[in-house]
Amino acid sequence: MTISIGTSTTPTVWETHAAWLRLREDCSRLAIDAASEMSERRMRDDKEAVMASRDRIARMTPPSIVNVLI
């Protein structure tokens, strides 16, 4: 993975890794903040919607592919 937006030099592996870690930390913080603000009922409803969506996708996919994905 290379991140070199707006620069003329290629970043080192350590610079790229540090940028990835900062991005990951920011995303984790956003997810934690969003979850703390979400009601228990809404989280349960979201989980149920995700499971229903996965179930529908699994039914549309040929059985041989489903076995590989799961």
PDB file of C-alpha atoms in Angstrom:
ATOM      1  CA  MET A   1       0.000   0.000   0.000  1.00  0.00           C
ATOM      2  CA  THR A   2       1.429   3.360  -1.001  1.00  0.00           C
ATOM      3  CA  ILE A   3       0.093   6.728   0.046  1.00  0.00           C
ATOM      4  CA  SER A   4       1.700   9.596  -1.852  1.00  0.00           C
ATOM      5  CA  ILE A   5      -1.036  12.132  -2.470  1.00  0.00           C
ATOM      6  CA  GLY A   6       0.339  15.583  -3.150  1.00  0.00           C
ATOM      7  CA  THR A   7       3.980  14.596  -2.817  1.00  0.00           C
ATOM      8  CA  SER A   8       6.673  13.950  -5.375  1.00  0.00           C
ATOM      9  CA  THR A   9       8.571  11.420  -3.265  1.00  0.00           C
ATOM     10  CA  THR A  10       7.573   7.860  -2.543  1.00  0.00           C
ATOM     11  CA  PRO A  11       6.961   7.332   1.185  1.00  0.00           C
ATOM     12  CA  THR A  12       8.953   4.789   3.102  1.00  0.00           C
ATOM     13  CA  VAL A  13       7.354   1.602   4.365  1.00  0.00           C
ATOM     14  CA  TRP A  14       7.337   3.003   7.894  1.00  0.00           C
ATOM     15  CA  GLU A  15       5.634   6.240   6.805  1.00  0.00           C
ATOM     16  CA  THR A  16       2.991   4.277   4.921  1.00  0.00           C
ATOM     17  CA  HIS A  17       2.440   1.945   7.873  1.00  0.00           C
ATOM     18  CA  ALA A  18       2.180   4.888  10.294  1.00  0.00           C
ATOM     19  CA  ALA A  19      -0.395   6.567   8.035  1.00  0.00           C
ATOM     20  CA  TRP A  20      -2.410   3.338   7.885  1.00  0.00           C
ATOM     21  CA  LEU A  21      -2.327   3.008  11.682  1.00  0.00           C
ATOM     22  CA  ARG A  22      -3.547   6.610  12.109  1.00  0.00           C
ATOM     23  CA  LEU A  23      -6.387   5.971   9.648  1.00  0.00           C
ATOM     24  CA  ARG A  24      -7.327   2.754  11.443  1.00  0.00           C
ATOM     25  CA  GLU A  25      -7.342   4.520  14.815  1.00  0.00           C
ATOM     26  CA  ASP A  26      -9.567   7.296  13.447  1.00  0.00           C
ATOM     27  CA  CYS A  27     -12.030   4.756  12.016  1.00  0.00           C
ATOM     28  CA  SER A  28     -12.110   2.812  15.281  1.00  0.00           C
ATOM     29  CA  ARG A  29     -12.788   5.990  17.232  1.00  0.00           C
ATOM     30  CA  LEU A  30     -15.662   6.898  14.887  1.00  0.00           C
ATOM     31  CA  ALA A  31     -17.184   3.435  15.246  1.00  0.00           C
ATOM     32  CA  ILE A  32     -16.955   3.559  19.048  1.00  0.00           C
ATOM     33  CA  ASP A  33     -18.494   7.038  19.122  1.00  0.00           C
ATOM     34  CA  ALA A  34     -21.319   5.958  16.836  1.00  0.00           C
ATOM     35  CA  ALA A  35     -22.016   2.837  18.887  1.00  0.00           C
ATOM     36  CA  SER A  36     -22.084   4.764  22.153  1.00  0.00           C
ATOM     37  CA  GLU A  37     -24.686   7.146  20.750  1.00  0.00           C
ATOM     38  CA  MET A  38     -26.835   4.377  19.281  1.00  0.00           C
ATOM     39  CA  SER A  39     -29.706   3.001  21.306  1.00  0.00           C
ATOM     40  CA  GLU A  40     -29.785  -0.679  22.234  1.00  0.00           C
ATOM     41  CA  ARG A  41     -32.912  -1.230  20.149  1.00  0.00           C
ATOM     42  CA  ARG A  42     -31.398   0.413  17.081  1.00  0.00           C
ATOM     43  CA  MET A  43     -28.250  -1.729  17.354  1.00  0.00           C
ATOM     44  CA  ARG A  44     -30.382  -4.882  17.599  1.00  0.00           C
ATOM     45  CA  ASP A  45     -32.438  -3.773  14.588  1.00  0.00           C
ATOM     46  CA  ASP A  46     -29.250  -3.097  12.599  1.00  0.00           C
ATOM     47  CA  LYS A  47     -27.841  -6.536  13.468  1.00  0.00           C
ATOM     48  CA  GLU A  48     -31.083  -8.201  12.448  1.00  0.00           C
ATOM     49  CA  ALA A  49     -31.095  -6.300   9.141  1.00  0.00           C
ATOM     50  CA  VAL A  50     -27.508  -7.369   8.407  1.00  0.00           C
ATOM     51  CA  MET A  51     -28.282 -11.009   9.177  1.00  0.00           C
ATOM     52  CA  ALA A  52     -31.408 -10.916   6.976  1.00  0.00           C
ATOM     53  CA  SER A  53     -29.385  -9.373   4.142  1.00  0.00           C
ATOM     54  CA  ARG A  54     -26.676 -12.049   4.431  1.00  0.00           C
ATOM     55  CA  ASP A  55     -29.355 -14.728   4.442  1.00  0.00           C
ATOM     56  CA  ARG A  56     -30.921 -13.356   1.240  1.00  0.00           C
ATOM     57  CA  ILE A  57     -27.520 -13.176  -0.473  1.00  0.00           C
ATOM     58  CA  ALA A  58     -26.703 -16.748   0.559  1.00  0.00           C
ATOM     59  CA  ARG A  59     -29.959 -17.978  -0.951  1.00  0.00           C
ATOM     60  CA  MET A  60     -29.261 -16.211  -4.273  1.00  0.00           C
ATOM     61  CA  THR A  61     -25.746 -17.638  -4.585  1.00  0.00           C
ATOM     62  CA  PRO A  62     -25.205 -21.135  -5.996  1.00  0.00           C
ATOM     63  CA  PRO A  63     -24.484 -23.658  -3.192  1.00  0.00           C
ATOM     64  CA  SER A  64     -20.922 -24.373  -4.308  1.00  0.00           C
ATOM     65  CA  ILE A  65     -19.908 -20.724  -3.899  1.00  0.00           C
ATOM     66  CA  VAL A  66     -21.687 -20.371  -0.548  1.00  0.00           C
ATOM     67  CA  ASN A  67     -19.638 -23.230   0.878  1.00  0.00           C
ATOM     68  CA  VAL A  68     -16.435 -21.463  -0.131  1.00  0.00           C
ATOM     69  CA  LEU A  69     -17.487 -18.091   1.335  1.00  0.00           C
ATOM     70  CA  ILE A  70     -18.660 -19.452   4.664  1.00  0.00           C
TER      71      ILE A  70
END
